[in-house]
Every structure is written in structure tokens, then in C-alpha cells.
Amino acid sequence: MIAKTPEPPYYAVIFTSVRTETENGYAQMADRMVELAAEQPGFLGVESARNEIGITVSYWTDLATIKNWKMNAEHTIAREIGRSDWYKAFKVRIAKVERDYDFIK
Amino acid sequence: MIAKTPEPPYYAVIFTSVRTETENGYAQMADRMVELAAEQPGFLGVESARNEIGITVSYWTDLATIKNWKMNAEHTIAREIGRSDWYKAFKVRIAKVERDYDFIK
């Protein structure tokens, strides 16, 4: 769903990826990473969609909490399997959300 | 595909949406908006994925070119049909990309 984030400023980590054909526990790990991220200090929400490419955007209060999440031990293992097995290519962009607006029917 | 963006800083417009069931030319208009955006000054690339939600991230050199794109006449018509027909809800976040890194196998 659309993440309920607070008033800006806050940070977004935009993770864009192309998957390999290798499953090797990918779906379970993806679910686990969302669950684990949500337990971290500074986590504000996450949005994810995939067809030809995958886009996952996670939202955080500040750069320090993003760095903490990157260094989380279980996440680090997942990131290593990501490089060896799950992804052909990915790009990570760290961005400061300056403004937002929404529409609900 | 993963957008080939230049070295940061640059801007990202993160558009997260939930569609209605109404087609009414949606797919054609989505394609046309990508084509039209790519012709605008300051456009750097776009990435898009959809399953339960849609996430489209477009990249721009600066805030002025994002504003120009928002005010583009054809885009304004599309945004109006988006609110009346295509989207149950959406959120737009404008963010300054400060850092990025990538992985290619």
C-alpha cells in the first residue's frame, strides 16, 4: 500500500532491481526484510512493486538510521545473497524528500 | 529498465498509486506521458513497476524542470483524468537524490 509518511523532510531509499531466475528463498527473504526493516529505529514505511523491474522505496527519518539498517547483520547476509543469486543488476538512490502531496478519492 | 542517471545531486519524483478498475485509455496515456516527459528539458530517466500498487520514479535535473513538467498542458489533462478516472489514491514525493550506487553482474 501507499506508505503513510510524516510531513517532510524525511529520507527515501529507492531500490530499483532486475531479478535473475534464481528463487533460492527470495520471496521469504523479501518478506522477512520488510518485517525486519519495520522494527528498526527511524523506519517510516515501505512501498514495493515489481513486473519487468522491481522498485522498492523505503522511508526513513534520517541518514543515520539508513546507515544502521544497511549494517544490520541479517540484512547484510540478505544483501550478499542478493548480489550472488537474486539480482542481475540494481541501483540504490538515497534521496531527501522535500515535499509531498496526495490524493484519495 | 533501470534509469541511467548522472552523478548526484539530481531530483526524483516518486509517484505511488492505486488504480481504479477504469481503463479509459490508461495504458496509451501512460506510454504517451513517458514519451512526452522524455522530451522535456531536465528529464533524466524514468522507472516504473506495478502489481498491487504502482510506483513510477522520474528523475530530473532540478526543481524548476519538475515544475515545468507538472504544468505541461498535455500532462495537466492526463493528471485531471487520473484524478477523475484512473486512480483511487496516489502520493507524490519530490526528493533530492544525494547519493547512489549500483551493481551489475
Coordinates of C-alpha atoms in Angstrom, one line a residue:
Chain A
M1 CA 0.0 0.0 0.0
I2 CA 0.9 3.7 -0.1
A3 CA 3.2 4.4 2.9
K4 CA 1.8 6.8 5.5
T5 CA 4.8 9.0 6.0
P6 CA 5.0 12.1 8.2
E7 CA 5.5 15.7 6.9
P8 CA 8.7 16.2 5.0
P9 CA 11.6 16.3 5.3
Y10 CA 12.5 12.6 5.6
Y11 CA 14.6 10.3 3.5
A12 CA 13.8 7.7 0.8
V13 CA 15.9 4.8 -0.3
I14 CA 14.9 4.0 -3.9
F15 CA 16.0 0.4 -4.7
T16 CA 15.5 -0.5 -8.4
S17 CA 16.4 -4.0 -9.5
V18 CA 16.3 -6.6 -12.2
R19 CA 16.0 -10.2 -10.9
T20 CA 17.7 -13.3 -12.0
E21 CA 15.7 -16.5 -12.5
T22 CA 17.1 -17.9 -9.2
E23 CA 14.5 -18.3 -6.5
N24 CA 16.5 -19.7 -3.6
G25 CA 14.3 -18.3 -0.8
Y26 CA 13.9 -14.9 -2.4
A27 CA 10.2 -14.4 -1.6
Q28 CA 10.6 -15.4 2.0
M29 CA 13.7 -13.2 2.4
A30 CA 11.9 -10.2 0.8
D31 CA 9.1 -10.6 3.3
R32 CA 11.5 -11.0 6.2
M33 CA 13.4 -7.9 5.2
V34 CA 10.2 -5.8 5.2
E35 CA 9.4 -7.2 8.7
L36 CA 12.9 -6.6 10.0
A37 CA 13.1 -3.1 8.5
A38 CA 9.9 -2.2 10.2
E39 CA 11.5 -3.0 13.6
Q40 CA 14.4 -0.6 13.0
P41 CA 14.7 2.9 14.6
G42 CA 13.8 5.6 12.1
F43 CA 11.7 3.4 9.7
L44 CA 8.7 5.2 8.3
G45 CA 7.3 2.9 5.7
V46 CA 7.9 0.9 2.5
E47 CA 6.3 0.6 -0.9
S48 CA 7.1 -2.1 -3.4
A49 CA 6.1 -3.2 -6.9
R50 CA 7.5 -5.5 -9.5
N51 CA 6.9 -6.5 -13.1
E52 CA 9.8 -6.2 -15.6
I53 CA 11.8 -4.4 -12.9
G54 CA 11.3 -4.1 -9.2
I55 CA 11.1 -0.8 -7.3
T56 CA 11.1 -0.8 -3.5
V57 CA 11.1 2.6 -1.8
S58 CA 11.7 2.6 2.0
Y59 CA 11.3 5.8 4.0
W60 CA 13.5 6.8 7.0
T61 CA 13.8 9.7 9.4
D62 CA 17.4 10.5 8.6
L63 CA 20.7 9.2 7.0
A64 CA 22.0 7.7 10.3
T65 CA 19.0 5.3 10.5
I66 CA 19.5 4.3 6.8
K67 CA 23.1 3.5 7.6
N68 CA 22.2 1.4 10.6
W69 CA 19.8 -0.6 8.5
K70 CA 22.4 -1.2 5.9
M71 CA 24.7 -2.5 8.6
N72 CA 22.1 -4.7 10.2
A73 CA 23.6 -8.3 10.4
E74 CA 20.6 -10.2 8.9
H75 CA 20.2 -7.5 6.2
T76 CA 23.9 -7.8 5.3
I77 CA 23.5 -11.5 4.7
A78 CA 20.5 -10.8 2.5
R79 CA 22.4 -8.2 0.6
E80 CA 25.2 -10.7 -0.1
I81 CA 22.8 -13.3 -1.4
G82 CA 21.2 -10.5 -3.5
R83 CA 24.5 -9.9 -5.3
S84 CA 25.4 -13.6 -5.7
D85 CA 21.9 -15.1 -6.5
W86 CA 18.9 -12.8 -6.9
Y87 CA 19.8 -9.8 -8.9
K88 CA 21.2 -9.2 -12.3
A89 CA 21.5 -5.5 -11.6
F90 CA 20.3 -3.0 -9.1
K91 CA 20.6 0.7 -8.3
V92 CA 20.2 2.3 -4.9
R93 CA 19.5 6.0 -4.6
I94 CA 19.3 7.9 -1.3
A95 CA 17.2 10.9 -1.5
K96 CA 15.8 13.6 0.8
V97 CA 12.1 14.1 0.4
E98 CA 11.5 17.8 0.4
R99 CA 7.8 17.9 -0.5
D100 CA 4.8 15.6 -0.9
Y101 CA 1.1 15.7 -1.6
D102 CA -1.6 13.1 -2.0
F103 CA -4.9 12.3 -3.5
I104 CA -7.6 10.0 -2.0
K105 CA -10.9 9.5 -3.8
Chain B
M1 CA 14.8 -0.7 -17.1
I2 CA 17.0 0.9 -14.5
A3 CA 17.4 4.5 -15.4
K4 CA 20.9 5.7 -16.3
T5 CA 21.2 8.8 -14.3
P6 CA 24.2 11.1 -13.9
E7 CA 26.2 11.7 -10.7
P8 CA 24.1 13.1 -7.9
P9 CA 22.7 15.6 -7.0
Y10 CA 19.6 15.4 -9.1
Y11 CA 15.9 15.1 -8.2
A12 CA 13.4 12.2 -8.1
V13 CA 9.6 12.4 -8.3
I14 CA 8.2 9.3 -6.6
F15 CA 4.7 8.7 -7.8
T16 CA 2.9 5.8 -5.9
S17 CA -0.6 5.0 -6.9
V18 CA -3.5 2.6 -6.5
R19 CA -5.6 2.2 -9.7
T20 CA -9.3 2.0 -10.2
E21 CA -10.8 -0.6 -12.5
T22 CA -11.4 2.0 -15.2
E23 CA -9.3 1.6 -18.3
N24 CA -10.5 4.5 -20.4
G25 CA -7.2 4.9 -22.4
Y26 CA -4.9 4.5 -19.3
A27 CA -2.2 2.3 -20.9
Q28 CA -1.9 4.5 -24.0
M29 CA -1.8 7.7 -21.9
A30 CA 0.8 6.1 -19.6
D31 CA 3.0 5.4 -22.6
R32 CA 2.4 8.8 -24.1
M33 CA 3.4 10.5 -20.8
V34 CA 6.7 8.7 -20.7
E35 CA 7.3 9.7 -24.3
L36 CA 6.4 13.3 -23.6
A37 CA 8.3 13.5 -20.3
A38 CA 11.4 12.3 -22.2
E39 CA 11.2 15.4 -24.5
Q40 CA 11.2 17.8 -21.6
P41 CA 14.2 19.9 -20.5
G42 CA 15.8 18.4 -17.4
F43 CA 14.4 14.9 -17.9
L44 CA 17.0 12.3 -16.8
G45 CA 15.0 9.0 -16.9
V46 CA 12.1 7.1 -15.5
E47 CA 11.5 3.7 -13.9
S48 CA 8.1 2.1 -13.4
A49 CA 6.6 -1.1 -11.9
R50 CA 3.1 -2.1 -10.9
N51 CA 1.4 -5.0 -9.2
E52 CA -0.9 -4.2 -6.2
I53 CA 0.4 -0.7 -6.3
G54 CA 2.2 1.2 -9.0
I55 CA 5.5 3.1 -8.4
T56 CA 6.8 5.4 -11.1
V57 CA 10.0 7.3 -10.3
S58 CA 11.1 10.0 -12.8
Y59 CA 14.4 11.8 -12.5
W60 CA 15.1 15.4 -13.2
T61 CA 18.0 17.8 -13.0
D62 CA 16.3 20.3 -10.7
L63 CA 13.0 21.6 -9.2
A64 CA 12.3 24.1 -12.0
T65 CA 12.2 21.4 -14.6
I66 CA 9.9 19.3 -12.4
K67 CA 7.5 22.3 -12.1
N68 CA 7.6 22.8 -15.9
W69 CA 6.7 19.2 -16.5
K70 CA 3.8 19.5 -13.9
M71 CA 2.4 22.5 -15.8
N72 CA 2.8 20.9 -19.3
A73 CA -0.6 21.2 -21.0
E74 CA -1.0 17.6 -22.2
H75 CA 0.3 16.3 -18.8
T76 CA -2.2 18.5 -17.0
I77 CA -5.1 16.9 -18.9
A78 CA -3.7 13.4 -18.1
R79 CA -3.4 14.4 -14.4
E80 CA -7.0 15.5 -14.4
I81 CA -8.2 12.2 -15.9
G82 CA -6.0 10.5 -13.3
R83 CA -8.0 12.1 -10.5
S84 CA -11.4 11.5 -12.1
D85 CA -10.9 8.1 -13.6
W86 CA -7.7 6.1 -13.1
Y87 CA -6.6 6.4 -9.5
K88 CA -8.2 5.6 -6.2
A89 CA -5.3 7.2 -4.4
F90 CA -1.8 8.4 -5.1
K91 CA 1.0 10.1 -3.4
V92 CA 3.7 12.3 -5.0
R93 CA 7.0 12.8 -3.2
I94 CA 9.7 15.2 -4.5
A95 CA 13.1 14.2 -3.3
K96 CA 16.7 15.3 -3.9
V97 CA 19.0 12.3 -4.7
E98 CA 22.1 12.8 -2.6
R99 CA 23.9 9.5 -3.2
D100 CA 23.6 6.5 -5.4
Y101 CA 25.4 3.2 -6.2
D102 CA 24.8 0.3 -8.4
F103 CA 25.5 -3.3 -9.1
I104 CA 25.7 -5.1 -12.4
K105 CA 26.5 -8.7 -12.7

